[in-house]
Short mmCIF file of C-alpha atoms in Angstrom, two decimals:
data_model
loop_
_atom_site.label_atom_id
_atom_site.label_comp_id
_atom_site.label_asym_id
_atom_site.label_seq_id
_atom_site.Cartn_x
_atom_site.Cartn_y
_atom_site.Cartn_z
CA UNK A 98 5.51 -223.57 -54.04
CA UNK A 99 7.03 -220.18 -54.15
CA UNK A 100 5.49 -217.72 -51.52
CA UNK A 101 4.83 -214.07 -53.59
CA UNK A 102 5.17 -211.12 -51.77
CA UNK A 103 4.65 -207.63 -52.59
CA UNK A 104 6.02 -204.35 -51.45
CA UNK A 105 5.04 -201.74 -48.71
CA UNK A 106 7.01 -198.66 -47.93
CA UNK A 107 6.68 -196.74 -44.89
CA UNK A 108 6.39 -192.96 -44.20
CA UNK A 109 6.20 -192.43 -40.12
CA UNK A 110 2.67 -191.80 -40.03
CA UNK A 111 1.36 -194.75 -39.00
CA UNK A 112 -1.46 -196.37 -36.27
CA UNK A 113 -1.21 -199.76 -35.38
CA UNK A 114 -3.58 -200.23 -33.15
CA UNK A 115 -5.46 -203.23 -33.71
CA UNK A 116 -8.27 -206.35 -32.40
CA UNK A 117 -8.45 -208.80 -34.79
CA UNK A 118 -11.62 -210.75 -34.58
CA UNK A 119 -13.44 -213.48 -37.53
CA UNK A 120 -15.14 -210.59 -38.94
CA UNK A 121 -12.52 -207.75 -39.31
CA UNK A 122 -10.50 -210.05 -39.67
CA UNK A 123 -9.62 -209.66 -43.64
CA UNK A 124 -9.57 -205.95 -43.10
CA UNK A 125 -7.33 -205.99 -39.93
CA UNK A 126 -4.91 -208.05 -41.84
CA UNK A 127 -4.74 -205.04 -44.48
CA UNK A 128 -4.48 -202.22 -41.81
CA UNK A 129 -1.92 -204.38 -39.61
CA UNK A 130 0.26 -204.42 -42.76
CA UNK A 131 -0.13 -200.48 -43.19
CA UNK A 132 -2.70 -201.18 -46.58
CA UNK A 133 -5.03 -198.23 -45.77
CA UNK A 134 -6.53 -197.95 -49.08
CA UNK A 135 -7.08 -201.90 -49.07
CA UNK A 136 -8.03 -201.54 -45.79
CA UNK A 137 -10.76 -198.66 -45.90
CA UNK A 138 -12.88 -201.26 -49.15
CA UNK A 139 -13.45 -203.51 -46.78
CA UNK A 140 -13.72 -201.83 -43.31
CA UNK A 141 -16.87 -199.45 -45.58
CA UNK A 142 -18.24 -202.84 -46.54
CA UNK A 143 -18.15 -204.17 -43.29
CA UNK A 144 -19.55 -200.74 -41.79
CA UNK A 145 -22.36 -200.87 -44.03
CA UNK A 146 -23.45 -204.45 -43.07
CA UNK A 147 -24.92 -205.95 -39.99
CA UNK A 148 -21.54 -206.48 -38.25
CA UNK A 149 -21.02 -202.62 -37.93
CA UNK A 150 -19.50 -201.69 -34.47
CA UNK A 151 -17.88 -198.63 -32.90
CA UNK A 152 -14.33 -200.72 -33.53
CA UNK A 153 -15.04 -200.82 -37.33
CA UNK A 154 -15.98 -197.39 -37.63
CA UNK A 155 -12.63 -196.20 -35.61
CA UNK A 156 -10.50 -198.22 -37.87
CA UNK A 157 -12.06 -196.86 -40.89
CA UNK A 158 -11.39 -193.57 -39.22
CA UNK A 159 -8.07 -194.39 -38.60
CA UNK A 160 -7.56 -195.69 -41.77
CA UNK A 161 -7.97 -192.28 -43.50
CA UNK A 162 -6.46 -190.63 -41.38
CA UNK A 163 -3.53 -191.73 -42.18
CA UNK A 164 -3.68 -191.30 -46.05
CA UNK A 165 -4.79 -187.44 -44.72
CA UNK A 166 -8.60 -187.54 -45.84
CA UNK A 167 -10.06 -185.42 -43.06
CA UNK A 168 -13.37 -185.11 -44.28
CA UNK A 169 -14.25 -189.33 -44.30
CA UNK A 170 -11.94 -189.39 -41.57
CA UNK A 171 -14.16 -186.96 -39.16
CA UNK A 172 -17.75 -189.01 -40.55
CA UNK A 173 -16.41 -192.22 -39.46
CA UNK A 174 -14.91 -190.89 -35.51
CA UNK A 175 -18.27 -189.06 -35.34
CA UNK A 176 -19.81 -193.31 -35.70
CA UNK A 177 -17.40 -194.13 -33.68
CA UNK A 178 -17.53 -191.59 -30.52
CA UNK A 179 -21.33 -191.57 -30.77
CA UNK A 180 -21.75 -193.56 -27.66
CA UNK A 181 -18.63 -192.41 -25.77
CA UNK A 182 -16.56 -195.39 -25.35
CA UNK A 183 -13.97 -195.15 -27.67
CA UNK A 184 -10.44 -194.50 -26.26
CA UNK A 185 -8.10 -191.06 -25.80
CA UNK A 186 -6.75 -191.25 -28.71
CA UNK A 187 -9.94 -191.49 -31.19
CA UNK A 188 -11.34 -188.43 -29.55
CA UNK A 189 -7.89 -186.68 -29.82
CA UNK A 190 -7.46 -187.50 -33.44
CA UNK A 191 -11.33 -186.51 -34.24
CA UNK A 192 -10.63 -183.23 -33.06
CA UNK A 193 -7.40 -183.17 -35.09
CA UNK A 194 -9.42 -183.42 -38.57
CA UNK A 195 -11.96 -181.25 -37.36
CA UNK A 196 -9.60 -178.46 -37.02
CA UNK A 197 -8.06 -179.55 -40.37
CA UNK A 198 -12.22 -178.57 -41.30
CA UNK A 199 -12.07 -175.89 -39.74
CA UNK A 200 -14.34 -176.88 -36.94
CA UNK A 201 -12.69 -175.38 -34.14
CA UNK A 202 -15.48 -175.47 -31.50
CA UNK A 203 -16.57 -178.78 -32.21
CA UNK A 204 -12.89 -179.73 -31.93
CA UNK A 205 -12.83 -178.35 -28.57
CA UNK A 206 -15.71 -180.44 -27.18
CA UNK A 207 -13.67 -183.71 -28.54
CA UNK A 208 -10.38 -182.11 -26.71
CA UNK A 209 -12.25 -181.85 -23.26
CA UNK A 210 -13.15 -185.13 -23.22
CA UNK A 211 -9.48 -186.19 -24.54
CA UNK A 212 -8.11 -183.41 -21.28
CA UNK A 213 -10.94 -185.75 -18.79
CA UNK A 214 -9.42 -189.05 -19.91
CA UNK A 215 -5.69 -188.16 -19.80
CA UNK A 216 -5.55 -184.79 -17.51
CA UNK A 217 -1.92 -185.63 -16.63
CA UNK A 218 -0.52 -185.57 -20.71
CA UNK A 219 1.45 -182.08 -21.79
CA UNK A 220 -1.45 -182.30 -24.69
CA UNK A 221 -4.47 -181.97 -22.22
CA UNK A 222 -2.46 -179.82 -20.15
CA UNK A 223 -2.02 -177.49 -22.98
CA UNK A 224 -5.63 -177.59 -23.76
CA UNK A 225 -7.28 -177.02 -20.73
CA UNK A 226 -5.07 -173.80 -20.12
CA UNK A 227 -6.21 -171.70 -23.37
CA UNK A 228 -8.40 -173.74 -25.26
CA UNK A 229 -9.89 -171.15 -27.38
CA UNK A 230 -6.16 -170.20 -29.02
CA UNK A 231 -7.23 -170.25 -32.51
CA UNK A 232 -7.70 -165.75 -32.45
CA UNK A 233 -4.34 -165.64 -30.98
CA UNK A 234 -2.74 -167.43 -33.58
CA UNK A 235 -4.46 -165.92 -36.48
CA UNK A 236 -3.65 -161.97 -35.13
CA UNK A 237 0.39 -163.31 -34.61
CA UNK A 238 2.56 -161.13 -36.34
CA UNK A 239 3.27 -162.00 -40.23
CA UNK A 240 6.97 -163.82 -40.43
CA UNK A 241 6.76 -164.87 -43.15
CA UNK A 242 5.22 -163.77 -47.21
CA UNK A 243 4.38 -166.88 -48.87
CA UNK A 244 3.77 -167.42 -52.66
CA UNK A 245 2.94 -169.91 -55.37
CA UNK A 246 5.48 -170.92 -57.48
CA UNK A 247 5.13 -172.24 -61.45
CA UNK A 248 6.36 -176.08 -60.93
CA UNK A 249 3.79 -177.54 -58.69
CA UNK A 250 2.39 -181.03 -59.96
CA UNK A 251 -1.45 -181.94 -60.56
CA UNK A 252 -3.39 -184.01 -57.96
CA UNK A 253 0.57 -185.27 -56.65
CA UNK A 254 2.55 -184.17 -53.59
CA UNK A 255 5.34 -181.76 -54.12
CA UNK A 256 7.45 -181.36 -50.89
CA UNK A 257 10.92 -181.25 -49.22
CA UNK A 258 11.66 -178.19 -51.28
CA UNK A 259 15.51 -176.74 -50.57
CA UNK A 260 16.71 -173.95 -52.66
CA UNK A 261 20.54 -174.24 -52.83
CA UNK A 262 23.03 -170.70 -52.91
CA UNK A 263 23.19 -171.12 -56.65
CA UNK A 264 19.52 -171.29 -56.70
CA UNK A 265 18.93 -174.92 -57.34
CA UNK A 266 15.86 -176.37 -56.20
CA UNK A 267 15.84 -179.57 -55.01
CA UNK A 268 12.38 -181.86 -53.69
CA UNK A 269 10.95 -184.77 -53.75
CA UNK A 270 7.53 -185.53 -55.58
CA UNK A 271 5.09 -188.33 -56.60
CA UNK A 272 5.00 -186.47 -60.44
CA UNK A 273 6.29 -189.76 -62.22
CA UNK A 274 3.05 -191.82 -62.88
CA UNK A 275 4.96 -194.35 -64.70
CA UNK A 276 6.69 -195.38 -60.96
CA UNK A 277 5.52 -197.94 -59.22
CA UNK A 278 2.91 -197.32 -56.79
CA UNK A 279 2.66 -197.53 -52.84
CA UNK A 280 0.32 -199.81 -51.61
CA UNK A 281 0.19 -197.40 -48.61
CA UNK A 282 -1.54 -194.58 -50.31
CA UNK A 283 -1.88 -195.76 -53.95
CA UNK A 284 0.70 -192.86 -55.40
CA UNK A 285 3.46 -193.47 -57.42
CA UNK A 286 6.72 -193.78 -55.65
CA UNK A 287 8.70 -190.27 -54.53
CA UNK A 288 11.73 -189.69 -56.54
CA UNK A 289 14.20 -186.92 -55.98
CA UNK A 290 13.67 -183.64 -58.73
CA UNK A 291 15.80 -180.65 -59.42
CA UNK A 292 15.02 -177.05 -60.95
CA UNK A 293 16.62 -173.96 -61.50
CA UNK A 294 15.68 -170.24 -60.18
CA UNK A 295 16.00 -167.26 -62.58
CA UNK A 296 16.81 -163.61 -61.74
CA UNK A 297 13.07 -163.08 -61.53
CA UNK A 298 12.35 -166.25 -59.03
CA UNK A 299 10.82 -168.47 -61.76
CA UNK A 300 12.14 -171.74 -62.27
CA UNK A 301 12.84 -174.16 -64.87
CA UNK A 302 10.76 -176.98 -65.54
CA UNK A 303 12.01 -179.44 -63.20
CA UNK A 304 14.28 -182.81 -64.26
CA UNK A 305 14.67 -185.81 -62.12
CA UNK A 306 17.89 -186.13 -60.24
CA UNK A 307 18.29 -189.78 -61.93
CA UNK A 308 21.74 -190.86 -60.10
CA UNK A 309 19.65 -190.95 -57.35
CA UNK A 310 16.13 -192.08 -57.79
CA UNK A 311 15.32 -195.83 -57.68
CA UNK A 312 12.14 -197.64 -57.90
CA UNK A 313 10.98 -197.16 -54.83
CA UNK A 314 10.84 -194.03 -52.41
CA UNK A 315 13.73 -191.39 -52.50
CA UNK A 316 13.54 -187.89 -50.74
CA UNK A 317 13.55 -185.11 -49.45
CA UNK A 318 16.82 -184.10 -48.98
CA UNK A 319 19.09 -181.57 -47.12
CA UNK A 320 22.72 -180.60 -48.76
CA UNK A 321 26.04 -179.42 -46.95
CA UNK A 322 26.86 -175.40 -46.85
CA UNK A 323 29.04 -175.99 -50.13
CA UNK A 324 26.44 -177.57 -51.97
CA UNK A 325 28.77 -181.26 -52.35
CA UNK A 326 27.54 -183.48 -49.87
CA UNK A 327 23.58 -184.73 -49.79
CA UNK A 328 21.81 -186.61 -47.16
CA UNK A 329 18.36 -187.72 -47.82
CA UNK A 330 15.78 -190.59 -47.23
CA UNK A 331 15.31 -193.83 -49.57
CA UNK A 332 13.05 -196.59 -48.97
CA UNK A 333 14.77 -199.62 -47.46
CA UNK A 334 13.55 -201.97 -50.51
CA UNK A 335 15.79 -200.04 -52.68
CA UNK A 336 18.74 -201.53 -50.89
CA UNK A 337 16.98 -204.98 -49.54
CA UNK A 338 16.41 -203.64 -46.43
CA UNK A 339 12.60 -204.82 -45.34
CA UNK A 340 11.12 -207.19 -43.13
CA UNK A 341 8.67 -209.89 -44.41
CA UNK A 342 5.37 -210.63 -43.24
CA UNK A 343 4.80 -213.96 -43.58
CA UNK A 344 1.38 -213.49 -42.79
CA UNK A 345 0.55 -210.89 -44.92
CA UNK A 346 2.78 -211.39 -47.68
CA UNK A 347 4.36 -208.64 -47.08
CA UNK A 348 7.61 -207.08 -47.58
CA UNK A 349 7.56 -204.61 -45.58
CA UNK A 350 10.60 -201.36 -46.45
CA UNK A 351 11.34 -198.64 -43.23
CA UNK A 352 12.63 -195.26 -44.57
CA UNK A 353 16.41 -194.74 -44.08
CA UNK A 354 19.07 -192.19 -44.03
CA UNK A 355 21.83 -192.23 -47.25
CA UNK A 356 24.77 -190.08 -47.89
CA UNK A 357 25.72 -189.06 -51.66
CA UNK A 358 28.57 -186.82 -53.02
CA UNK A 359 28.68 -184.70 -55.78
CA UNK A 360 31.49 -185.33 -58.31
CA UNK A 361 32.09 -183.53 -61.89
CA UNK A 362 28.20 -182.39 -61.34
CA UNK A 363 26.89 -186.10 -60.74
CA UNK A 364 25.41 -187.03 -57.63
CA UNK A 365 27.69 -190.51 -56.03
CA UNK A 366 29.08 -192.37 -53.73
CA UNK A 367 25.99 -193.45 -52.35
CA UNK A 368 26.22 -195.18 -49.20
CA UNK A 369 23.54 -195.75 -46.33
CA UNK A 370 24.22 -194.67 -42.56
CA UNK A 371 25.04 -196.88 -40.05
CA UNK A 372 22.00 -196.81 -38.10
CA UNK A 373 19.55 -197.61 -40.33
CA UNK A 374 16.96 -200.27 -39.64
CA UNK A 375 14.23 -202.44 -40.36
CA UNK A 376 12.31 -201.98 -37.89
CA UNK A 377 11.50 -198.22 -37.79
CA UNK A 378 12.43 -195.39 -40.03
CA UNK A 379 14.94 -192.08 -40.19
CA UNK A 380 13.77 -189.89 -42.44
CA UNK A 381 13.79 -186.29 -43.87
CA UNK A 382 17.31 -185.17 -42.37
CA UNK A 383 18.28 -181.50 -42.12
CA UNK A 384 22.36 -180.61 -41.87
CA UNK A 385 23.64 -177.89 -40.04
CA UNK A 386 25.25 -174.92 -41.78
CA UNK A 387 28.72 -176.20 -40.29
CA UNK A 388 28.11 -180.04 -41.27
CA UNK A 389 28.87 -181.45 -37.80
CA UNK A 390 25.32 -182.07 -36.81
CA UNK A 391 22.83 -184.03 -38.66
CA UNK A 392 18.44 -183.88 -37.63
CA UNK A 393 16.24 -186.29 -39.23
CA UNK A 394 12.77 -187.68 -37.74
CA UNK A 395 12.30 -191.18 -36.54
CA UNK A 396 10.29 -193.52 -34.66
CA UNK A 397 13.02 -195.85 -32.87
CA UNK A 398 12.60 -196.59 -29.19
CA UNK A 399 13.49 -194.08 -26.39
CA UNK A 400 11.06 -191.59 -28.24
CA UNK A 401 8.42 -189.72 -26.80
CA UNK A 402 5.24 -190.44 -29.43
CA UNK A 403 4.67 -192.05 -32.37
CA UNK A 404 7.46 -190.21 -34.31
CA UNK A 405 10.02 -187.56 -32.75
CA UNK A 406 13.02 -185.51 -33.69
CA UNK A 407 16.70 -186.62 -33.43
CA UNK A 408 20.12 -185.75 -34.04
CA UNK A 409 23.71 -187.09 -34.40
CA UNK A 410 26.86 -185.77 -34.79
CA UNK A 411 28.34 -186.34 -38.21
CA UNK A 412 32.10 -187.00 -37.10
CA UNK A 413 35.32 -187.70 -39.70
CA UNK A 414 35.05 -191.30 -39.16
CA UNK A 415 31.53 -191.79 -38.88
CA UNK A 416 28.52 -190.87 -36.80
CA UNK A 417 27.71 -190.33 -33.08
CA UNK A 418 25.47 -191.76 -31.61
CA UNK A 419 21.92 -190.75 -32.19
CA UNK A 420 19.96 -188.52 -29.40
CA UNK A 421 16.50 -187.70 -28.89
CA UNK A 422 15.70 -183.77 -28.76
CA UNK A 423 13.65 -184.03 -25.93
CA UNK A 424 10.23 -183.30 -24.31
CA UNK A 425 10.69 -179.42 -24.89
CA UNK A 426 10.30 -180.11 -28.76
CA UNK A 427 8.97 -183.51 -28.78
CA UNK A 428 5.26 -184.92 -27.52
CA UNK A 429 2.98 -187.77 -27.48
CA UNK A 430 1.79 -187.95 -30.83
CA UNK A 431 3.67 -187.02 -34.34
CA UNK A 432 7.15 -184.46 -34.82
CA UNK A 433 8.59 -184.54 -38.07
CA UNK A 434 10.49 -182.51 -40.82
CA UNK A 435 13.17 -180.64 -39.00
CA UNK A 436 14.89 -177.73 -40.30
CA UNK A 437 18.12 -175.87 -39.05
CA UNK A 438 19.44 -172.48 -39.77
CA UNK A 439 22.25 -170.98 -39.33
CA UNK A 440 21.95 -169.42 -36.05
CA UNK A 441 20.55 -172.36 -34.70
CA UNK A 442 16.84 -172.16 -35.38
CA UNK A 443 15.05 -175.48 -35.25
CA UNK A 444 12.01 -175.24 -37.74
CA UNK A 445 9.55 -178.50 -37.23
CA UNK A 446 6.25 -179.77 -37.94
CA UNK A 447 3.89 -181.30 -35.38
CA UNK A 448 0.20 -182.71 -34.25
CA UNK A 449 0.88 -182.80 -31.01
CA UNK A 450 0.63 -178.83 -30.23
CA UNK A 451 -2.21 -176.33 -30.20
CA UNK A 452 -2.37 -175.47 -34.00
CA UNK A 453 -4.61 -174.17 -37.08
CA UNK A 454 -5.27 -177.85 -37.97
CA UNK A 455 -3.21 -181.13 -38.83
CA UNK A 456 0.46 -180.42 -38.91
CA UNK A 457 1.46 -177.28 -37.89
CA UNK A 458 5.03 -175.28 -37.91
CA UNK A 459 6.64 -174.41 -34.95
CA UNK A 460 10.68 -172.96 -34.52
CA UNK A 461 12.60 -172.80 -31.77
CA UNK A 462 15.64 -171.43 -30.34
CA UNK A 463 17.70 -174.18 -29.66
CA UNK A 464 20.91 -171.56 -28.33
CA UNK A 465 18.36 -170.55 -25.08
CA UNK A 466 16.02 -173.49 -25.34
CA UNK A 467 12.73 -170.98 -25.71
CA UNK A 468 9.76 -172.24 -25.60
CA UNK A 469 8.56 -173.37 -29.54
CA UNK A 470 7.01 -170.80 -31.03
CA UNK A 471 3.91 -171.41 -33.67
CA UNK A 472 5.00 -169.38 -36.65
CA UNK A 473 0.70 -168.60 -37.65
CA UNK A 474 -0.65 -167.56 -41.22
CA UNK A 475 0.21 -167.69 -43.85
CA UNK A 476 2.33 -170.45 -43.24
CA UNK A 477 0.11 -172.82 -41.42
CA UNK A 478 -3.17 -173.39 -42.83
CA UNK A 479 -6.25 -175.33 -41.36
CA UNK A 480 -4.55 -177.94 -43.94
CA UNK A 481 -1.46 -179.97 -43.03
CA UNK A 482 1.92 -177.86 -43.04
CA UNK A 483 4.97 -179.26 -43.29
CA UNK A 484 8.97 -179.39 -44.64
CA UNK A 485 9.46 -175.99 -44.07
CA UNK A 486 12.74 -174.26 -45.43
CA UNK A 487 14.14 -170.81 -46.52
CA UNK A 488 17.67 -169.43 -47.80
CA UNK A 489 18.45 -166.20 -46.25
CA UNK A 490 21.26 -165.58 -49.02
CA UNK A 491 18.68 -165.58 -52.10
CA UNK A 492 16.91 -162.72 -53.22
#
């Protein structure tokens, strides 16, 4: 008999920390295969039974955590700290989505206890040294005006946006209900859309950049100086790249790193780079104004937390060797969606710094190695901030 499986794609956010047991053990099966909607049905149902523990409400916590519901994440740590024997971590990620509400002191009673239990880690070190930084950031200098523009989607993510020199605007988006959905998260799949700026900074109504979208995950993207070459992430499913799970049923696709050309206006010549993998992602690559250098995010070994920033040389012949950036940008918890300017500006979002809530941005100087800087309002919100770019030669 033929064994069915269905699809799973992942976006380096992920937890998987779990303790199977005869009870959990239907949920745990969903979480362990990354199924947090799936996962947070039965979890509730076994929370609101008999067999409730403080292990069932942290992996209901967990669970929507990572499909970034703050508010039912923060009810379920508050279960599952009540009688203070959960681990670092929980208490660390409780205060994260209580920031993300706004709660800043209660978030600071969560990060003591996180500073007691691991007083060595950069993260409590950080704490215990100014832990009421939230004024500081808020009276930081402006760098940034920020402002709405007309092609944002209903109740879908919109992200990755990069504005090219002839004022094309490229991201990725979850817009296309009639895509196959992520058992992840339940949205349709990302595909790759395009839109053009006016004189007056409105744009077009947005098309799908169909050379490149498949049915599963494609974006966000980063392009070369000259607008010809495009690197950007696609779901290893679209090329047969997965593992399987026999025990879940579960094919299971890693996010990967693909190269396209542009030819008579067509994206093509599609090919995938060398070190992509099954068995952990690269994703949401940024190119250096002079092409040689290539940053994406990833969570393959010799990293310092669950995801962390890379980069590789992009060479005539191929591709250097990747190389971790390093404890000065990277920490113990989640780094993701670099960006590079021309003078050598690193732009990145993290959890694992002091920040208005979720993921915050940070730059830094990567010519003098400065310590990273957080950029403040209006860019960074209580809310999660992320995929940060700008083009100085627009207008």
């Amino acid at each position: 008999m033929k064994k069915t499986y269905f699809t799973l794609s992942l976006m380096l956010v992920l937890t998987a920390n779990y303790a199977q047991n005869s009870v959990t053990a239907k949920a745990d099966k969903l979480f362990e295969s990354y199924q947090y909607v799936a996962a947070i049905e039965e979890y509730t149902r076994l929370a609101e039974s008999k067999n409730a523990s403080e292990y069932i409400y942290k992996q209901l916590a967990d669970s929507y955590y990572n499909v970034f519901d703050s508010a039912n994440a923060a009810k379920w740590y508050a279960k599952a700290t009540s009688k203070g024997k959960s681990d670092a971590e929980t208490y660390y990620r409780y205060a994260q989505t209580l920031k993300i509400l706004g709660k800043y002191q209660e978030a600071n009673k969560h990060m003591d206890v996180f500073a007691k239990m691991m007083p060595s880690g950069a993260r409590a070190k950080e704490h215990l040294a100014n832990p009421n930084y939230v004024p500081s950031l808020a009276n930081n200098s402006k760098l940034f005006e920020v402002a709405q523009t007309n092609i944002n989607s209903k109740g879908q993510s919109d992200f990755g946006a990069i504005v090219t020199n002839d004022n094309t605007l490229y991201f990725a988006s979850t817009r296309n209900s009639s895509n196959k959905t992520d058992n992840w998260n339940k949205q349709p799949y990302l595909d790759i859309y395009q839109a053009t700026r006016d004189e007056k900074g409105v744009f077009s109504e947005p098309v799908q950049v169909k050379e490149l979208n498949t049915p599963f995950h494609d974006g966000p993207i980063t392009l070369s100086a000259d607008g010809k070459t495009m690197f950007f992430a696609r779901d290893g499913h679209s090329e047969g790249q997965y593992e399987k799970n026999k025990k879940s049923n579960i094919k299971v696709g890693q996010q990967g790193i693909y190269k396209a050309t542009k030819v008579d206006g067509k994206w093509t010549n599609v090919e995938a780079l060398p070190f992509n993998s099954t068995s952990y992602s690269f994703t949401n690559p940024s190119l250096t104004n002079d092409g040689k250098t290539l940053y994406f995010a990833s969570n393959m070994p010799g990293g310092f937390g669950e995801s962390d920033l890379w980069k590789v040389s992009v060479e005539t012949n191929g591709y250097g060797k990747p190389q971790n950036l390093g404890p000065n940008i990277n920490t113990a918890d989640r780094e993701n969606f670099p960006f590079i300017t021309e003078d050598n500006i690193l732009y990145f979002a993290t959890t694992g710094r002091q920040g208005l809530g979720g993921f915050d941005i940070y730059k830094m100087d990567l010519s003098n190695n400065t310590t990273a800087q957080n950029v403040g309002k209006p860019v960074n919100s209580e809310k999660d901030d992320f995929s940060f770019s700008f083009n100085t030669k627009l207008t």
